[in-house]
PDB file of C-alpha atoms in Angstrom:
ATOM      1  CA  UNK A 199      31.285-195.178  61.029  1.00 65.00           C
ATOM      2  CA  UNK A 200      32.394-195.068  57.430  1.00 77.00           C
ATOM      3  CA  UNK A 201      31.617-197.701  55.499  1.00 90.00           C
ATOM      4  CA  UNK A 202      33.076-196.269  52.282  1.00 93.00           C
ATOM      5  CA  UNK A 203      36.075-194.769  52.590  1.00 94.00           C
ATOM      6  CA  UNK A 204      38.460-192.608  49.946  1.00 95.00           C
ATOM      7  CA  UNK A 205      41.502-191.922  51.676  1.00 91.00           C
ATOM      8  CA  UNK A 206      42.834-189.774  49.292  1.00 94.00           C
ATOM      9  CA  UNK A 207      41.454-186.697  48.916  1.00 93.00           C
ATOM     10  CA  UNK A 208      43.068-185.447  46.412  1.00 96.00           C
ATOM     11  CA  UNK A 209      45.558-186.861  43.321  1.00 97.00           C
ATOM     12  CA  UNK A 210      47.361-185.108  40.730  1.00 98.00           C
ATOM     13  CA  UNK A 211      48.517-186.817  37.611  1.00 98.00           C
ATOM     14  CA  UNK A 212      50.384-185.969  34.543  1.00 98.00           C
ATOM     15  CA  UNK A 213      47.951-185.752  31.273  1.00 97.00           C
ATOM     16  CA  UNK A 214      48.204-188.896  28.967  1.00 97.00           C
ATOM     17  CA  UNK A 215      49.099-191.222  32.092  1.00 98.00           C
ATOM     18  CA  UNK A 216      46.629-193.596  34.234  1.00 98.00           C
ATOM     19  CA  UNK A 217      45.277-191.948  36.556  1.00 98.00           C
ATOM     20  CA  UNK A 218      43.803-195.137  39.547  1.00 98.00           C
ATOM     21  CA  UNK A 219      41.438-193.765  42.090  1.00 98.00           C
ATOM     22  CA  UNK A 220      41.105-195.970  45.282  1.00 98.00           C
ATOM     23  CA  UNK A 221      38.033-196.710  47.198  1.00 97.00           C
ATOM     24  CA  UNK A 222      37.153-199.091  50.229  1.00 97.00           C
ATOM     25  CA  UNK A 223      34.578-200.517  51.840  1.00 96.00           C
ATOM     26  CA  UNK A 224      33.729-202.128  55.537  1.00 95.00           C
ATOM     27  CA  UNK A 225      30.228-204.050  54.630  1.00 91.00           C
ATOM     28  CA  UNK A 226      30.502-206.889  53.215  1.00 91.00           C
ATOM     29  CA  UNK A 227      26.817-206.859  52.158  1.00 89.00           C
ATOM     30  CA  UNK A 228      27.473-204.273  49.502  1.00 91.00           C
ATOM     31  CA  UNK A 229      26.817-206.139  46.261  1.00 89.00           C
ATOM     32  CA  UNK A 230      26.901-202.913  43.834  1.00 90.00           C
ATOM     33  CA  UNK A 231      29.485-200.083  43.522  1.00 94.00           C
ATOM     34  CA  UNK A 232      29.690-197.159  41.524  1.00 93.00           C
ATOM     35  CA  UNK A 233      31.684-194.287  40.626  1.00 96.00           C
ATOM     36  CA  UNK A 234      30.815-190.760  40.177  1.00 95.00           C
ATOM     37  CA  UNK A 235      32.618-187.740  38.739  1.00 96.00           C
ATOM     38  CA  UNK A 236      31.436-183.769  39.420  1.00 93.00           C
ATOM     39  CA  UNK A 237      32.367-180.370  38.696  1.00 92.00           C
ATOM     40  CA  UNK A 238      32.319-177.543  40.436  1.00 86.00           C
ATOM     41  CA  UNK A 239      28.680-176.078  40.865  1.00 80.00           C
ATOM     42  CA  UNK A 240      27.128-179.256  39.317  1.00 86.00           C
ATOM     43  CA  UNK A 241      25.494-182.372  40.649  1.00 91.00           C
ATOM     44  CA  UNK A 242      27.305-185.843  40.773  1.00 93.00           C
ATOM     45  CA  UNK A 243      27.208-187.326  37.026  1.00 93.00           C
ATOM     46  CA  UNK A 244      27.372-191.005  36.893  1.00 91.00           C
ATOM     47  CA  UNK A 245      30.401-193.342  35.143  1.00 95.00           C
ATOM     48  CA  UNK A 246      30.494-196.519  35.825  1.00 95.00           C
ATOM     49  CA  UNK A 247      29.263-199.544  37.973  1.00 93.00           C
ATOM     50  CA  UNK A 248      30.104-202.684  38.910  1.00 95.00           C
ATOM     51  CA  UNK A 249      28.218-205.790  41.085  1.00 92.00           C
ATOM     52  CA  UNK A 250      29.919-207.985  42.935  1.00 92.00           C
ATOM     53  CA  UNK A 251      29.307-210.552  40.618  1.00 93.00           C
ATOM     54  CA  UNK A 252      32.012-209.342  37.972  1.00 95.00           C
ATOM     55  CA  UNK A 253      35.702-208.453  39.170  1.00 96.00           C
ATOM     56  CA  UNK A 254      36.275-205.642  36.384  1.00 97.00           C
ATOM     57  CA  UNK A 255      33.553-203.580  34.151  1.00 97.00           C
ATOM     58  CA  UNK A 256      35.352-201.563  31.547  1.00 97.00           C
ATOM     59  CA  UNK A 257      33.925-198.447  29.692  1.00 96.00           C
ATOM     60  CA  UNK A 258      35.877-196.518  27.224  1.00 97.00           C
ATOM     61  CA  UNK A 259      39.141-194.614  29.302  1.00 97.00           C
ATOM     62  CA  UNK A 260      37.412-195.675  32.410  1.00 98.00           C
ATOM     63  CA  UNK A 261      37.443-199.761  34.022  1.00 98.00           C
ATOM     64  CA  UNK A 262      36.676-199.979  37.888  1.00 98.00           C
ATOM     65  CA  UNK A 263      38.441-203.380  39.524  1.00 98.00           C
ATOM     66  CA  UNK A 264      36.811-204.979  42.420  1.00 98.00           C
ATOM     67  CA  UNK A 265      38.658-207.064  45.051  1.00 97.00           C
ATOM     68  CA  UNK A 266      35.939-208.400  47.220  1.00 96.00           C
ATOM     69  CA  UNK A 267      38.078-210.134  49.561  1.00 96.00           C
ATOM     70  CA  UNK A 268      40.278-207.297  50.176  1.00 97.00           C
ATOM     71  CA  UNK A 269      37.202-204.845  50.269  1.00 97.00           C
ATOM     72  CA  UNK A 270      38.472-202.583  47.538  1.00 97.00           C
ATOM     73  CA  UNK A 271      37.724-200.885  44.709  1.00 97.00           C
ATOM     74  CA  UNK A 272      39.636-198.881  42.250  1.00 98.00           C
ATOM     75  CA  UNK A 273      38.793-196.597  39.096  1.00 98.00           C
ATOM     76  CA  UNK A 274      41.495-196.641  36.680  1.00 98.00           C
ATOM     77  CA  UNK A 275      41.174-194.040  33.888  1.00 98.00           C
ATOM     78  CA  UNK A 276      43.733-194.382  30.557  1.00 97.00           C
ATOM     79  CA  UNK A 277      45.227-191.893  29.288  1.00 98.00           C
ATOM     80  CA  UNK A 278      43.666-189.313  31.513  1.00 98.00           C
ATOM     81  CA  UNK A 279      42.909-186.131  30.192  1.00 97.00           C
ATOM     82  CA  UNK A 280      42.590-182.241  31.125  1.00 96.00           C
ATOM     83  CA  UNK A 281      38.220-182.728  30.993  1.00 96.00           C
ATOM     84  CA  UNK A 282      38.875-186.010  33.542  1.00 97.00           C
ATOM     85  CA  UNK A 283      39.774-182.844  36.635  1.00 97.00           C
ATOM     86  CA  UNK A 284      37.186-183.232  38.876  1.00 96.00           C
ATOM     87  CA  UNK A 285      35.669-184.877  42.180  1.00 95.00           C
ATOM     88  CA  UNK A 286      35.357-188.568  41.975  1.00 97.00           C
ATOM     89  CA  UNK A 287      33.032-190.516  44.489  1.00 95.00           C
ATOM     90  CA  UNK A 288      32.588-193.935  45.223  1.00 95.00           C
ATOM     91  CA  UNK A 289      28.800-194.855  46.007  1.00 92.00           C
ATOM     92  CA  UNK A 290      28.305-198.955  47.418  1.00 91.00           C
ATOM     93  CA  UNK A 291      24.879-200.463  48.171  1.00 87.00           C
ATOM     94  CA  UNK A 292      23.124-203.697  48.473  1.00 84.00           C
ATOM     95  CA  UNK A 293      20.632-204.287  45.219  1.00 76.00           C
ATOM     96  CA  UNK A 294      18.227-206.807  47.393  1.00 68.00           C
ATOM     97  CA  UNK A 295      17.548-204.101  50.363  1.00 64.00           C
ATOM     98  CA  UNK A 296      14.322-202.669  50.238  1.00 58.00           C
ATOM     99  CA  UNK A 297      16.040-200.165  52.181  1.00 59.00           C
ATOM    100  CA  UNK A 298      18.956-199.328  49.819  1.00 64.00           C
ATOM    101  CA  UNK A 299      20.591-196.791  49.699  1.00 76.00           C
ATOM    102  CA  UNK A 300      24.122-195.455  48.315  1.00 83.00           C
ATOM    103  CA  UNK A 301      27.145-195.009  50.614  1.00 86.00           C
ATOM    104  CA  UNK A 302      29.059-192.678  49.650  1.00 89.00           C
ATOM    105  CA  UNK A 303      33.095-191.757  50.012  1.00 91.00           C
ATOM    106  CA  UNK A 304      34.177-188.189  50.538  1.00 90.00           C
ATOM    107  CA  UNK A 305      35.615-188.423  47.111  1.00 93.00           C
ATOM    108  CA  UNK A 306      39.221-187.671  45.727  1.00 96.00           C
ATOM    109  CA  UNK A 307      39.732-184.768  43.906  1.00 96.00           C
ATOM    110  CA  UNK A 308      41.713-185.217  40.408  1.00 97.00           C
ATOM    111  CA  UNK A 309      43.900-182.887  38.607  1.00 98.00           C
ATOM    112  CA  UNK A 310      45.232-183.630  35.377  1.00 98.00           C
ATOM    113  CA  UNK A 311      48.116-181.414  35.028  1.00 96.00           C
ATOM    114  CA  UNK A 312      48.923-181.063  31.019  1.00 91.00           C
TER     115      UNK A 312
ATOM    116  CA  UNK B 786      22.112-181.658  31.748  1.00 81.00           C
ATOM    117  CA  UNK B 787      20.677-184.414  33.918  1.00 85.00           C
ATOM    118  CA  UNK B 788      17.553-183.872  33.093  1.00 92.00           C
ATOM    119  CA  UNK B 789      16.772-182.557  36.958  1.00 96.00           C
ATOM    120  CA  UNK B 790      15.886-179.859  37.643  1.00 96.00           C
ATOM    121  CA  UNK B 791      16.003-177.735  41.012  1.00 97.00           C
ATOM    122  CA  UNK B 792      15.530-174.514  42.430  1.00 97.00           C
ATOM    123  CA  UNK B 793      16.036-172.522  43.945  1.00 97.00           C
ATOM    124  CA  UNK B 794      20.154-172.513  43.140  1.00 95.00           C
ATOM    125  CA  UNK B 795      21.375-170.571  46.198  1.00 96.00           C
ATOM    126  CA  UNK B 796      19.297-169.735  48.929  1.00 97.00           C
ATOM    127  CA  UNK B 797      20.619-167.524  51.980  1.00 97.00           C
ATOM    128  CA  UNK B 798      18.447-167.341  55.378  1.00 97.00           C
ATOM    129  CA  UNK B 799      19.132-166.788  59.220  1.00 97.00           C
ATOM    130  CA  UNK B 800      18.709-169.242  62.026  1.00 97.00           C
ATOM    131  CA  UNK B 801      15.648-170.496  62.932  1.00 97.00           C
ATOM    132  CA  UNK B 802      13.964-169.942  59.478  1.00 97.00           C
ATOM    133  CA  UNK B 803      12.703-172.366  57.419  1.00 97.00           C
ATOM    134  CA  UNK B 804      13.071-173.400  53.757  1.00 98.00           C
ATOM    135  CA  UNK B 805      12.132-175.243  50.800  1.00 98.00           C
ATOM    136  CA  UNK B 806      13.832-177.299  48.356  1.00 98.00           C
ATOM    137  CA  UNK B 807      12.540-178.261  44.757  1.00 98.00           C
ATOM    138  CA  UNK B 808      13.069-180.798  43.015  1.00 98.00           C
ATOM    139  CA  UNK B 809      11.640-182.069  39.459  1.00 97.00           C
ATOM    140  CA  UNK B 810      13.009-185.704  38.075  1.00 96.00           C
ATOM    141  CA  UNK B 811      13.812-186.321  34.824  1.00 94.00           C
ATOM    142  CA  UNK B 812      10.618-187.463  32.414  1.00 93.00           C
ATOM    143  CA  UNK B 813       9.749-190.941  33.438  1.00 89.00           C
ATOM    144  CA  UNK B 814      11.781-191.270  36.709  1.00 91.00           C
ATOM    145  CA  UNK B 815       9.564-192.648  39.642  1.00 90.00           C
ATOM    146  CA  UNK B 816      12.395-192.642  42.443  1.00 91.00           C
ATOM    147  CA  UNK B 817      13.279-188.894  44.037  1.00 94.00           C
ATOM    148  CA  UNK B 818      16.609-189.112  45.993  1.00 94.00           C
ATOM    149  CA  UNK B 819      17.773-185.857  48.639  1.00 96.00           C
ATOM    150  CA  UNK B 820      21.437-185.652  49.594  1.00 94.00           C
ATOM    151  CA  UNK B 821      23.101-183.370  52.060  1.00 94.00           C
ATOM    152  CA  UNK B 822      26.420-182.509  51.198  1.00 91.00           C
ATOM    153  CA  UNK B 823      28.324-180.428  53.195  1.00 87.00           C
ATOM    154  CA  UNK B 824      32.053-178.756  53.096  1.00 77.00           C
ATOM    155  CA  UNK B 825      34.234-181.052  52.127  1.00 67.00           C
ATOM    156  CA  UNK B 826      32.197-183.842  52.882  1.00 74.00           C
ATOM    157  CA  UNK B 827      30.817-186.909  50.739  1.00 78.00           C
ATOM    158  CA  UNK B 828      27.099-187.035  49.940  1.00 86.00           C
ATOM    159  CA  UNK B 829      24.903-187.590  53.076  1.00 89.00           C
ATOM    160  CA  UNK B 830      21.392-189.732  51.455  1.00 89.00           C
ATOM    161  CA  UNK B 831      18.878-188.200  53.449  1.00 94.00           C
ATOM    162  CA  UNK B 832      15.484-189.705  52.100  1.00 93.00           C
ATOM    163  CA  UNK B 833      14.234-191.458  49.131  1.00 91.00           C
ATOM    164  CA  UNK B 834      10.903-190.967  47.424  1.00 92.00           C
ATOM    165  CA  UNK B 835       8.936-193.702  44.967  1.00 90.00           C
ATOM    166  CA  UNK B 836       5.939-192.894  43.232  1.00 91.00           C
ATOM    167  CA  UNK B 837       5.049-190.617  46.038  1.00 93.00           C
ATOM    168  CA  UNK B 838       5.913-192.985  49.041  1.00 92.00           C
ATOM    169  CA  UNK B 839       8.528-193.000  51.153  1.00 92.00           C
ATOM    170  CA  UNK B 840      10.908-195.449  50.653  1.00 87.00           C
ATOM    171  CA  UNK B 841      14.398-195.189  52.188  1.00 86.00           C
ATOM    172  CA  UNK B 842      15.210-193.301  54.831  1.00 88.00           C
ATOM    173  CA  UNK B 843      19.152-191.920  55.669  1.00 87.00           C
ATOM    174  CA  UNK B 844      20.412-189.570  57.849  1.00 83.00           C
ATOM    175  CA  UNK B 845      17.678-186.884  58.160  1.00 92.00           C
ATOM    176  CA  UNK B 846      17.298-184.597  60.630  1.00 94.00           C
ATOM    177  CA  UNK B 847      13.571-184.367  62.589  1.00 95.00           C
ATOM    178  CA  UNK B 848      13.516-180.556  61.509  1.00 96.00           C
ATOM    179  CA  UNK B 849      14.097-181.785  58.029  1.00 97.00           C
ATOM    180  CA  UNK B 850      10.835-183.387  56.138  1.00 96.00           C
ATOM    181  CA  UNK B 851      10.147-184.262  52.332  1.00 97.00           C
ATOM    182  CA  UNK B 852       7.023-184.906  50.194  1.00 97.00           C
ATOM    183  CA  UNK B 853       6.940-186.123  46.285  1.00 97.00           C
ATOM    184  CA  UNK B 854       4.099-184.749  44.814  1.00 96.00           C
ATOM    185  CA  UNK B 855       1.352-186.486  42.422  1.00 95.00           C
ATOM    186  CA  UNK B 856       3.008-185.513  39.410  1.00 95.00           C
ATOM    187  CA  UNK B 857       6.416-186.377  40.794  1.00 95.00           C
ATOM    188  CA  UNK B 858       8.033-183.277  41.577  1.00 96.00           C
ATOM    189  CA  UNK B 859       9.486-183.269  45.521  1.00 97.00           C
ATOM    190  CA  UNK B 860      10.125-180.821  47.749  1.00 98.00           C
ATOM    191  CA  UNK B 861      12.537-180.934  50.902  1.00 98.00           C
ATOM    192  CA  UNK B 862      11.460-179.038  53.671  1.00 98.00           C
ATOM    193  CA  UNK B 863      13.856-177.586  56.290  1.00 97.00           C
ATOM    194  CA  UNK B 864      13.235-175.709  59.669  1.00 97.00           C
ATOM    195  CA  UNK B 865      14.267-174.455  62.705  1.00 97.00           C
ATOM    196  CA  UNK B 866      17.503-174.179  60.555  1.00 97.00           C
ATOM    197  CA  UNK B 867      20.693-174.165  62.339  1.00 96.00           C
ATOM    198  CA  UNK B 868      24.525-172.965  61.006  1.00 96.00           C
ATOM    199  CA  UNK B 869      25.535-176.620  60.739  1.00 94.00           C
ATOM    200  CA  UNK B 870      22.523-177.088  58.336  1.00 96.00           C
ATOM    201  CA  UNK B 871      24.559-174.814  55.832  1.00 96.00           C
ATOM    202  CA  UNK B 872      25.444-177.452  52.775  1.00 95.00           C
ATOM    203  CA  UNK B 873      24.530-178.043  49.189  1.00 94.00           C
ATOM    204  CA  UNK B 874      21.700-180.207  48.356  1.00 97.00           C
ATOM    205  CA  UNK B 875      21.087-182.142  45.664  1.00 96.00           C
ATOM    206  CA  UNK B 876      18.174-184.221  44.121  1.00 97.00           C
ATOM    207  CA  UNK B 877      18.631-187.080  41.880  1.00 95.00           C
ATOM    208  CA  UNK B 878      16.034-189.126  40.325  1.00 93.00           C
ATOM    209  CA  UNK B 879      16.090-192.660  38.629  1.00 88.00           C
ATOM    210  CA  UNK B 880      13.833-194.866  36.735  1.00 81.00           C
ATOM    211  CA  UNK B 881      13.443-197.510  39.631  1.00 70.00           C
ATOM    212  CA  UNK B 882      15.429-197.523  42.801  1.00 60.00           C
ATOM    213  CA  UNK B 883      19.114-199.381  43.375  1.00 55.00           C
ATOM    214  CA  UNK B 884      18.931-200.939  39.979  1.00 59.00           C
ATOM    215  CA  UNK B 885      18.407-197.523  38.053  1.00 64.00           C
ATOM    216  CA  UNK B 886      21.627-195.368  37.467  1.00 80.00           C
ATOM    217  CA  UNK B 887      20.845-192.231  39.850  1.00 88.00           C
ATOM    218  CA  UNK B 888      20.524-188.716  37.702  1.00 91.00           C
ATOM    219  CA  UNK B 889      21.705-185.671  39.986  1.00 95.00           C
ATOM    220  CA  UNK B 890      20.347-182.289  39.773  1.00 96.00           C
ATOM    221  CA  UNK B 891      22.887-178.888  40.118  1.00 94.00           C
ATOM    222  CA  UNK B 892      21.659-178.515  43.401  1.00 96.00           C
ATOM    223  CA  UNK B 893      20.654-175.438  45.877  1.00 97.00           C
ATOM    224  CA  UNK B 894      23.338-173.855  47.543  1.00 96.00           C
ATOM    225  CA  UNK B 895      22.021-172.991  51.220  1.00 97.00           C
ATOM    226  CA  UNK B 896      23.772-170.573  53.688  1.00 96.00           C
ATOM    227  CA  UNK B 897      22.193-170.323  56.734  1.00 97.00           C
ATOM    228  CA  UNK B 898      23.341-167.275  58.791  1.00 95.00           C
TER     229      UNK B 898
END
C-alpha cells in the first residue's frame, strides 16, 4: 500500500520556466511533508517542509502547496535551472507519533533542458 | 557534505554472507535513521536509532539488525543475504526525531551476488 505516491517519474522542463512536481498522499494523519532533492551517487539532501497547519511555505526558487482536502502536494520551483536536474522525493509523517517515521514517494526525476 | 558519514561506499558479497553497514551522524545529532533503497524505488525506512535506543521501527527484514553505539555511531547489520537484498543504503541523522530536518549520508552501494 502506498501511502505517498509520485506518479510521475520523470519530468523534463525547459530552463528559466516553473518546473511543479506533484505528490499525493492516502493518510490523512500525515501532519508534516517534505521534499527532497538527490544526485546521482549522493544521499537525499533536504529542501523544504511544510505542516499541515500552513497551505504554502516558500523558500527562495522553491514553495511547496498543500491541499489537504484533496490529499496533495506540489513543489513548484521558479525559474528552474540546469543545477535543479535531479531526483525529487516527497517524504509525509505524523509529528505526534512516537512511532514516526517518513513515507516516502518513488520520486520524479527532473531534467532541466537549457 | 551532510555531515554523515558512511562506509564502506560499495560493498560486493555472495549469497548467504553477511555484512556491515557504518554509519557516523553529524556532531550533535542523537537520532540515526537506515533506509533501503532499491532500483528504482523510493526510500524504504528500515529502523530508527535515539541516543542508543531503538525507536521506530519500518520495514526491516529479521536477517537485518542495527545497533547505535555509545558514542553515536550505528552500524546495520545484514545476513543470510539474498539477491533481492542488493540496494543502496543510506544513513541519515537529525538533532531530535520528526521535528529535526533529516541529514543523509552518500550511502553504501551493496551488490549481493
Amino acid at each position: 500500500d502506498q501511502q505517498v505516491k509520485q506518479n510521475s517519474p520523470s519530468l523534463s522542463v525547459q530552463e528559466g520556466r516553473i518546473s511543479i512536481l506533484n505528490c499525493d498522499y492516502t493518510n490523512s494523519m500525515f501532519d508534516y511533508f517534505l521534499w527532497y532533492k538527490k544526485y546521482p551517487a549522493e544521499g537525499p539532501t533536504f529542501l523544504i517542509s511544510i505542516s499541515s497547519i500552513k497551505d504554502k511555505n516558500e523558500d527562495g526558487r522553491f514553495t511547496v502547496f498543500l491541499n489537504k482536502s484533496a490529499k496533495h502536494l506540489s513543489l513548484h520551483i521558479v525559474p528552474s535551472q540546469p543545477g535543479d536536474s535531479a531526483v525529487y522525493f516527497c517524504a509525509a509523517g505524523r509529528l505526534g507519533d512516537s512511532n514516526y517515521q517518513l513515507i516516502w514517494g518513488a520520486g520524479t526525476k527532473l531534467i532541466i533542458k537549457p | 557534505d551532510s555531515g554523515v558519514t558512511q562506509t564502506p561506499k560499495h560493498l560486493i558479497t555472495a549469497t548467504g554472507q553477511r555484512v556491515t553497514l557504518r554509519c557516523s551522524p553529524r556532531s550533535g545529532d542523537l537520532s540515526v535513521y537506515w533506509y533501503q533503497q532499491s532500483l528504482d524505488q523510493g526510500l524504504q525506512f528500515l529502523i530508527q536509532y535515539y541516543n542508543g535506543e531503538e525507536r521506530a521501527k519500518g520495514n526491516i527484514l529479521e536477517r537485518f539488525s542495527a545497533q547505535q553505539f555509545p558514542d553515536l555511531h550505528s552500524e546495520l547489520n545484514l545476513s543470510s543475504l539474498e539477491l533481492g537484498d542488493s540496494a543502496l543504503y543510506f544513513c541519515a541523522s537529525s538533532v531530535a526525531g520528526v521535528k529535526g530536518t533529516q541529514y543523509f549520508g552518500p550511502g553504501t552501494r551493496l551488490t549481493v551476488l
